[in-house]
XYZ file of C-alpha atoms in Angstrom:
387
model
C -10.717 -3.737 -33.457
C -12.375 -1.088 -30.996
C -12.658 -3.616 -28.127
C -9.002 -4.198 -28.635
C -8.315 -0.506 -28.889
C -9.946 0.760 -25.751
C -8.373 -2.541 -23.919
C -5.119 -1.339 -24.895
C -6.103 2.106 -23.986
C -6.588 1.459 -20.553
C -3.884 -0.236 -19.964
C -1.959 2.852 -20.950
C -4.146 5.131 -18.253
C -3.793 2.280 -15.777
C -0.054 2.393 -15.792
C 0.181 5.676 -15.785
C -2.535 6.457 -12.940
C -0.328 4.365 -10.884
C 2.902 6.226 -11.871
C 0.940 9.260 -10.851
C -0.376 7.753 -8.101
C 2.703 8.611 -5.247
C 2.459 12.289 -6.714
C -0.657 13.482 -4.576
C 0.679 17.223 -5.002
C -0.762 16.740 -8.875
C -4.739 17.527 -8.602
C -7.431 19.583 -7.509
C -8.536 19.059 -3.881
C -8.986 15.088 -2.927
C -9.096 14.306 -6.734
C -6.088 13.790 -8.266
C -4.431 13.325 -11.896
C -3.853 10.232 -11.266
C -7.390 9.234 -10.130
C -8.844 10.400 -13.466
C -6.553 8.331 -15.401
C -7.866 5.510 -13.133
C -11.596 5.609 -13.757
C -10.949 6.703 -17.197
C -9.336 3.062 -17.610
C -11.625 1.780 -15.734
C -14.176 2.973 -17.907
C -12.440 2.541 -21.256
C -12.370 -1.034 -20.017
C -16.195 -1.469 -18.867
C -17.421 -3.640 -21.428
C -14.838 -6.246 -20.986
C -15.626 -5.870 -17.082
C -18.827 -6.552 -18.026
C -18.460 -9.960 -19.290
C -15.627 -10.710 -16.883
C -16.245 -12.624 -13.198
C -14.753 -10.173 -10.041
C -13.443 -13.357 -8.094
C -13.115 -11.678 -4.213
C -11.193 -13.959 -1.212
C -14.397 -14.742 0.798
C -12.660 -13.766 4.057
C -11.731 -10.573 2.607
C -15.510 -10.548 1.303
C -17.149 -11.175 4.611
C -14.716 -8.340 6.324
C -15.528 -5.713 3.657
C -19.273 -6.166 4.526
C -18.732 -5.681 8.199
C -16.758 -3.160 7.617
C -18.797 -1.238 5.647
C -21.424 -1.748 8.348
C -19.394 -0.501 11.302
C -19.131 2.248 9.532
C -22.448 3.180 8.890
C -23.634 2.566 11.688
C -21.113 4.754 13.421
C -22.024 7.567 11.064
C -25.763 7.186 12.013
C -25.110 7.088 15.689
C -22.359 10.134 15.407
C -25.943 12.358 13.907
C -23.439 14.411 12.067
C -23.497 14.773 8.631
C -19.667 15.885 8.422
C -18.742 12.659 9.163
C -20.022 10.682 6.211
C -17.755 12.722 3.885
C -14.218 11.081 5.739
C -16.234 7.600 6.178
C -16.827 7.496 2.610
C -13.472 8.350 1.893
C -12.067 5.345 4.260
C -14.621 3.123 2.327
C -13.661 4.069 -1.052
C -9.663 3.520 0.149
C -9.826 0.542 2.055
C -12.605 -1.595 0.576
C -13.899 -0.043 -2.751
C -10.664 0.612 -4.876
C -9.008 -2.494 -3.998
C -11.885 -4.012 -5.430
C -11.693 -2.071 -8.710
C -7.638 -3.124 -9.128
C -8.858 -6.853 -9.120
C -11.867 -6.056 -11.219
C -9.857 -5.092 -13.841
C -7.658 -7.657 -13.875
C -4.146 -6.911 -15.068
C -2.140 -9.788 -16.530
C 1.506 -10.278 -14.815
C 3.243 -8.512 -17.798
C 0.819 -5.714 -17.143
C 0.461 -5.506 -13.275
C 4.888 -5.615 -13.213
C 4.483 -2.308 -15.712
C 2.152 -0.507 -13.448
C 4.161 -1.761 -10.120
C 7.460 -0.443 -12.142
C 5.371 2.838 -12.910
C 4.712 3.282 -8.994
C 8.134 2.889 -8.035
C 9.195 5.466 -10.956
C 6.523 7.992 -10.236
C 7.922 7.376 -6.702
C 11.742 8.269 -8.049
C 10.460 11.108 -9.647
C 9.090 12.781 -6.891
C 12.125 12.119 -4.959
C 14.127 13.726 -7.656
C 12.128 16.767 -7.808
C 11.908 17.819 -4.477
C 15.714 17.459 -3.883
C 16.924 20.824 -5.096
C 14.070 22.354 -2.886
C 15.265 21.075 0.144
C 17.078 23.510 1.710
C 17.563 23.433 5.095
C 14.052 21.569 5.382
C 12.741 18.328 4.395
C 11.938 16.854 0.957
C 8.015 17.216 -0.004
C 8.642 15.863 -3.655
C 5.643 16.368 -5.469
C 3.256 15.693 -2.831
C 1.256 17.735 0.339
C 3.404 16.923 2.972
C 7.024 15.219 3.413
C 5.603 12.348 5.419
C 3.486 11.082 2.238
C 6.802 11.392 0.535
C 8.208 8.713 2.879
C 5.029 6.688 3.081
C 5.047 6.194 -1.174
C 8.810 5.243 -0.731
C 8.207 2.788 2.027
C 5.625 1.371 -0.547
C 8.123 1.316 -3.430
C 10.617 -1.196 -1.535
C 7.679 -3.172 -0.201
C 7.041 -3.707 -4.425
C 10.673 -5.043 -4.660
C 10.276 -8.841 -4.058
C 7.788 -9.140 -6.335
C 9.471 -7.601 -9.485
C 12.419 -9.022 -8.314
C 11.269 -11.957 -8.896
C 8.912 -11.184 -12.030
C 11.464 -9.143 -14.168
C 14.123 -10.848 -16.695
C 17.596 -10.783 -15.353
C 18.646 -7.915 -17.734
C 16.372 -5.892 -16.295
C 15.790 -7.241 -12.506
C 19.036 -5.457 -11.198
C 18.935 -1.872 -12.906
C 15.078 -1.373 -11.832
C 15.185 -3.145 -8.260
C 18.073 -1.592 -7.127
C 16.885 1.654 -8.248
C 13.509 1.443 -7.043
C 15.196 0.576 -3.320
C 17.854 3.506 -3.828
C 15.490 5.759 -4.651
C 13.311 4.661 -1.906
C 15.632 5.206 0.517
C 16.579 8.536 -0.478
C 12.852 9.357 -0.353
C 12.811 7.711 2.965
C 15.706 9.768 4.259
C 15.187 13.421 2.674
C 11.177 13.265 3.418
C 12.461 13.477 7.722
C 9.871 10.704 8.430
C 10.622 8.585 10.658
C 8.126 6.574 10.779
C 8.615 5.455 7.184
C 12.490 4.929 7.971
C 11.052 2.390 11.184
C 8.937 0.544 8.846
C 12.068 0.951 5.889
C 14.205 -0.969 8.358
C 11.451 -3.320 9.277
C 11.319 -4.612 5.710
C 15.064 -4.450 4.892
C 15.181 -7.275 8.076
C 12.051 -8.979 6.793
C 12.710 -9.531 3.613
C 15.888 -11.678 3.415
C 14.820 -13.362 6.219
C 11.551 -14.423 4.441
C 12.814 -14.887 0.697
C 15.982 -16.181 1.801
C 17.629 -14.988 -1.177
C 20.781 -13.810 -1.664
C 20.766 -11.878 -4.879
C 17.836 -9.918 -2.981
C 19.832 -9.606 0.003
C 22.724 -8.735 -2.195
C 20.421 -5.774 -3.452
C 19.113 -4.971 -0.699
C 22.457 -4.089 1.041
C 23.622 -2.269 -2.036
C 20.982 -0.054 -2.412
C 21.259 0.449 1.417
C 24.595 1.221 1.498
C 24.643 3.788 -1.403
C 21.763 5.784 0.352
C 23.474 5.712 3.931
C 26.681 7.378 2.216
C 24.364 9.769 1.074
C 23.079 10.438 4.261
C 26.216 10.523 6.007
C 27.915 13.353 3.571
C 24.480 15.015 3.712
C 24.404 14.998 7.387
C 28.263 16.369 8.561
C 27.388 20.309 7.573
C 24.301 20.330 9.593
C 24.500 17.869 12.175
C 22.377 19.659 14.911
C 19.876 21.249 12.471
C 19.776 17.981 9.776
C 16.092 17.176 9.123
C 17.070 13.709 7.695
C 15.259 10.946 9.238
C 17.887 9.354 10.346
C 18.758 12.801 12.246
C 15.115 13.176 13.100
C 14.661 9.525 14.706
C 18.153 10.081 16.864
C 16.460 13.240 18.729
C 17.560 16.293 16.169
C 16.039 18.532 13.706
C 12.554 19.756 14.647
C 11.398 16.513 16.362
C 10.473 18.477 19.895
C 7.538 20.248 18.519
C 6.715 17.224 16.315
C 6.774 14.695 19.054
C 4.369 16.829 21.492
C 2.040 17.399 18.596
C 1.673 13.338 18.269
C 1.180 13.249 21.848
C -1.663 15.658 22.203
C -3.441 13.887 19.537
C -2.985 10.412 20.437
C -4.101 11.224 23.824
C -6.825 13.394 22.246
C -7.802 10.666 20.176
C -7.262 7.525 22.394
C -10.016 9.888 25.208
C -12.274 9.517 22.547
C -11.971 5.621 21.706
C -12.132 5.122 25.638
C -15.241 7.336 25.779
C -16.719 5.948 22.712
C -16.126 2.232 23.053
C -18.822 0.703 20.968
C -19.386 2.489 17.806
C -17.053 5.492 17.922
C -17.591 9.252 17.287
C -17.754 8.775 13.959
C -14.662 9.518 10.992
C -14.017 13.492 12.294
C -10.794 15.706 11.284
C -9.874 15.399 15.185
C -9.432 11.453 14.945
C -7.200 11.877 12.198
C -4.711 13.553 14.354
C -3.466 10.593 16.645
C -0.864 9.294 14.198
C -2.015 6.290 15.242
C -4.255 4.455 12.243
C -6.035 1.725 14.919
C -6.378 4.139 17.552
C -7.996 6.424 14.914
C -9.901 3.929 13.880
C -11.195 2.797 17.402
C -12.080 6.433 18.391
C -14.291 6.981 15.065
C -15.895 3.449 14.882
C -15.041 1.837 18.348
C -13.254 -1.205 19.742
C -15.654 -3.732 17.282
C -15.070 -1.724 14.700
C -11.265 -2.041 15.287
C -11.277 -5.858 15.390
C -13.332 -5.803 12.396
C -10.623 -3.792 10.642
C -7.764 -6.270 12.057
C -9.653 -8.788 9.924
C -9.561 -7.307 6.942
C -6.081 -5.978 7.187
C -5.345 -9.709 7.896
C -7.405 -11.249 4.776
C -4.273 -9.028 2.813
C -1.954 -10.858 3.958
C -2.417 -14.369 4.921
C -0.492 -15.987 1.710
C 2.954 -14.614 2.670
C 2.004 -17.283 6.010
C 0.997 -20.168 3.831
C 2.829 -20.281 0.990
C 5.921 -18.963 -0.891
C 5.745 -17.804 -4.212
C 5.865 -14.872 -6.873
C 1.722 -14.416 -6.102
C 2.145 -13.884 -2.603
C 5.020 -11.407 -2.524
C 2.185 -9.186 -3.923
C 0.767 -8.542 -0.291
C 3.910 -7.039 0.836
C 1.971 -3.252 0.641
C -0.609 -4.435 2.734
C 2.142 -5.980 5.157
C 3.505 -2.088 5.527
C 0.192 -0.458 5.702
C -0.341 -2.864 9.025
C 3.070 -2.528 10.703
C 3.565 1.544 9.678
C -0.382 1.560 11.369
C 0.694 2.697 14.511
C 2.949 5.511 13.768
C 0.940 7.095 10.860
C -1.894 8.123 9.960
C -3.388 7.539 6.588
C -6.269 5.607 5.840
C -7.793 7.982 2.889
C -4.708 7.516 -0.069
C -4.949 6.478 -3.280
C -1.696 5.008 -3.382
C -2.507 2.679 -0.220
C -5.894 1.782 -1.760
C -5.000 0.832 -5.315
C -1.480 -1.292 -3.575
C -4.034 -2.984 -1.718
C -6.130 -3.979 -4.172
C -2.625 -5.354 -5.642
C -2.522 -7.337 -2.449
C -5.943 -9.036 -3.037
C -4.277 -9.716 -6.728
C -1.616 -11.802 -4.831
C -4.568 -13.369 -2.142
C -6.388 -14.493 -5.316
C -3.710 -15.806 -7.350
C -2.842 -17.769 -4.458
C -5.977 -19.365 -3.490
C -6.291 -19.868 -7.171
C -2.798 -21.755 -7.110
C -3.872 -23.934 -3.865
C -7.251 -24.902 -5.283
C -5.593 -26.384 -8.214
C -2.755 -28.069 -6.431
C -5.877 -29.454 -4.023
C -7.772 -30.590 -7.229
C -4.571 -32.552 -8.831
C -3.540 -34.357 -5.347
C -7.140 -35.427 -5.475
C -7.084 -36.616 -8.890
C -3.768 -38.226 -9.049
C -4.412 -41.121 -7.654
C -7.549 -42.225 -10.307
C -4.863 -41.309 -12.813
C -2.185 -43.924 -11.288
C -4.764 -46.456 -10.885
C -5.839 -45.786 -14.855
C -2.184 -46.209 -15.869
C -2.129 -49.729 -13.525
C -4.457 -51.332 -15.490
């Protein structure tokens, strides 16, 4: 019974270190609440991980490895012992604790629990920065309003797949109020970025599932959260720090814009300067708003195209096939088009929705190799049955 106890114990911290997960505001320094519950779970789980295989995409294998090289290598050549501290950080994100997600191995009743957790820690942030708002943007309960966006961006890119995972009594009350939420998040956080990428996916996604019950949703949800916006937005309409506001030229988006500009420029000097293995993962590259130029200027133009590749190993199922499994990769699809207008590459809520993308890569390849193994055993089994 204790094997079963700590199994079940885990799954309890793993749901709720991902409901935690969009709340960054909840910890001490870089570690958060939510990342103890993770490697509590982790740990509660260890001697089952023990005995269990970590099955890894081999493109997404071979990337991680030159990644991780890049990276070191940059961090030798830099001679600075600051940078290790940020490299390890993009490491850990980007490569290490997507890796833990599939090591543990959540079952689909499990992994829709902790993606319905996300997009509830998500809500709940949203709901408790509103009454601080003021005349400012929403922060929720995170550092900065921008991360507020990002985790709501995140929560509609989970949509397809629960939509398409949860029972019908429960599909429309927890979609559409993961995507209302999400786009009150969106709005109220001022980021525009995250209302670029919002509108990216709300064109996307139809388009892709070509389903009209998600459409249906979809427009619903949208709807409700622009007549939000647009009674929210009369009082103030010169000094509104909605994004909507924000991306149409108003609010504070002067000072805002000019700050992205010095640091992309800043930042982009540095790739140009540094072409082959960067300057290293500094504080300075981390202001360009700009994740591939960051990511040029700290480990170079090789280092960028080795990054492209593993981005890309995320998402190749949505290409080649369509199916619950590979509406998983969705996260990894906004982390690669919100790239150029943000810039986060150290989260905990990007790394472990990753790893949820390599879920949907390996179920996937999993699905194809068997479909490849019955086509090629069909036809001994018709010529059995001829005889």
């Amino acid at each position: 019974m204790a094997p079963l106890g700590l199994d079940k114990a885990s799954t309890v911290l793993m749901v709720l270190a991902f409901g935690l997960a969009p709340m960054d505001k909840l910890g001490v320094a870089v570690l958060g609440i939510s990342d103890v519950f993770f490697f509590i779970a982790i740990g509660l789980a260890f001697p089952r991980l023990l005995r269990s295989r970590l099955p890894l995409p081999p493109s997404f294998v071979l990337a991680a490895i030159a990644f991780v090289t890049i990276v070191l290598l940059s961090c030798v050549s830099a001679g600075n012992g600051s940078v290790y501290y940020y490299a390890a950080r993009v490491i850990f994100t980007l490569v290490i604790l997507p890796i833990m997600v599939v090591w543990w191995a959540p079952n689909r009743v499990i992994l829709v629990r902790m993606l319905v957790a996300f997009a509830a820690g998500t809500g709940f942030s949203v709901l408790y920065g509103l009454p601080k708002i003021g005349a400012y943007r929403n922060y929720g309960l995170t550092q900065h309003p921008n991360v507020l966006g990002y985790t709501a961006m995140l929560t509609m890119a989970l949509v397809p797949f629960l939509f398409l995972s949860l029972t019908p009594k429960w599909r429309w009350w927890i979609c559409g109020g993961a995507l209302g939420g999400a786009g009150v998040g969106i709005l109220t956080s001022g980021s525009r970025a995250a209302l670029v990428v919002a509108l990216f996916l709300i064109v996307l996604v139809p388009a892709v599932e070509r389903s009209v019950p998600l459409a249906l949703t979809v427009i619903t949800a949208g709807a409700v959260v622009v007549a939000y916006v647009g009674e929210r937005a009369q009082p103030a309409a010169g000094q509104g720090q909605d994004a909507l506001t924000r991306l149409l030229g108003g609010g504070d988006v002067s000072g805002s814009d000019q700050a992205r500009k010095e640091g992309l420029s800043q930042t982009w000097h540095l790739a140009l300067t540094h072409p082959w293995l960067g300057t290293g993962f500094e504080l300075t590259e981390f202001l360009g708003h700009n994740v591939y130029v960051q990511i040029a200027a700290s480990i170079g133009f090789i280092g960028l195209a080795i990054f492209a590749w593993l981005l890309i190993s995320m998402v190749t199922p949505l290409l080649v096939i369509s199916n619950v499994n590979s509406r998983l990769v969705y996260p990894a699809l906004v982390f690669i088009v919100a790239g150029p207008v943000s810039p986060q590459l150290t989260d905990r809520y990007i790394g472990i929705l990753m790893g949820v993308a390599l879920i949907g890569v390996n179920s996937v390849r999993a699905q194809r190799q068997a479909e490849a193994a019955y086509e090629l055993a069909e036809p001994a089994r018709l010529l059995r049955l001829n005889r």
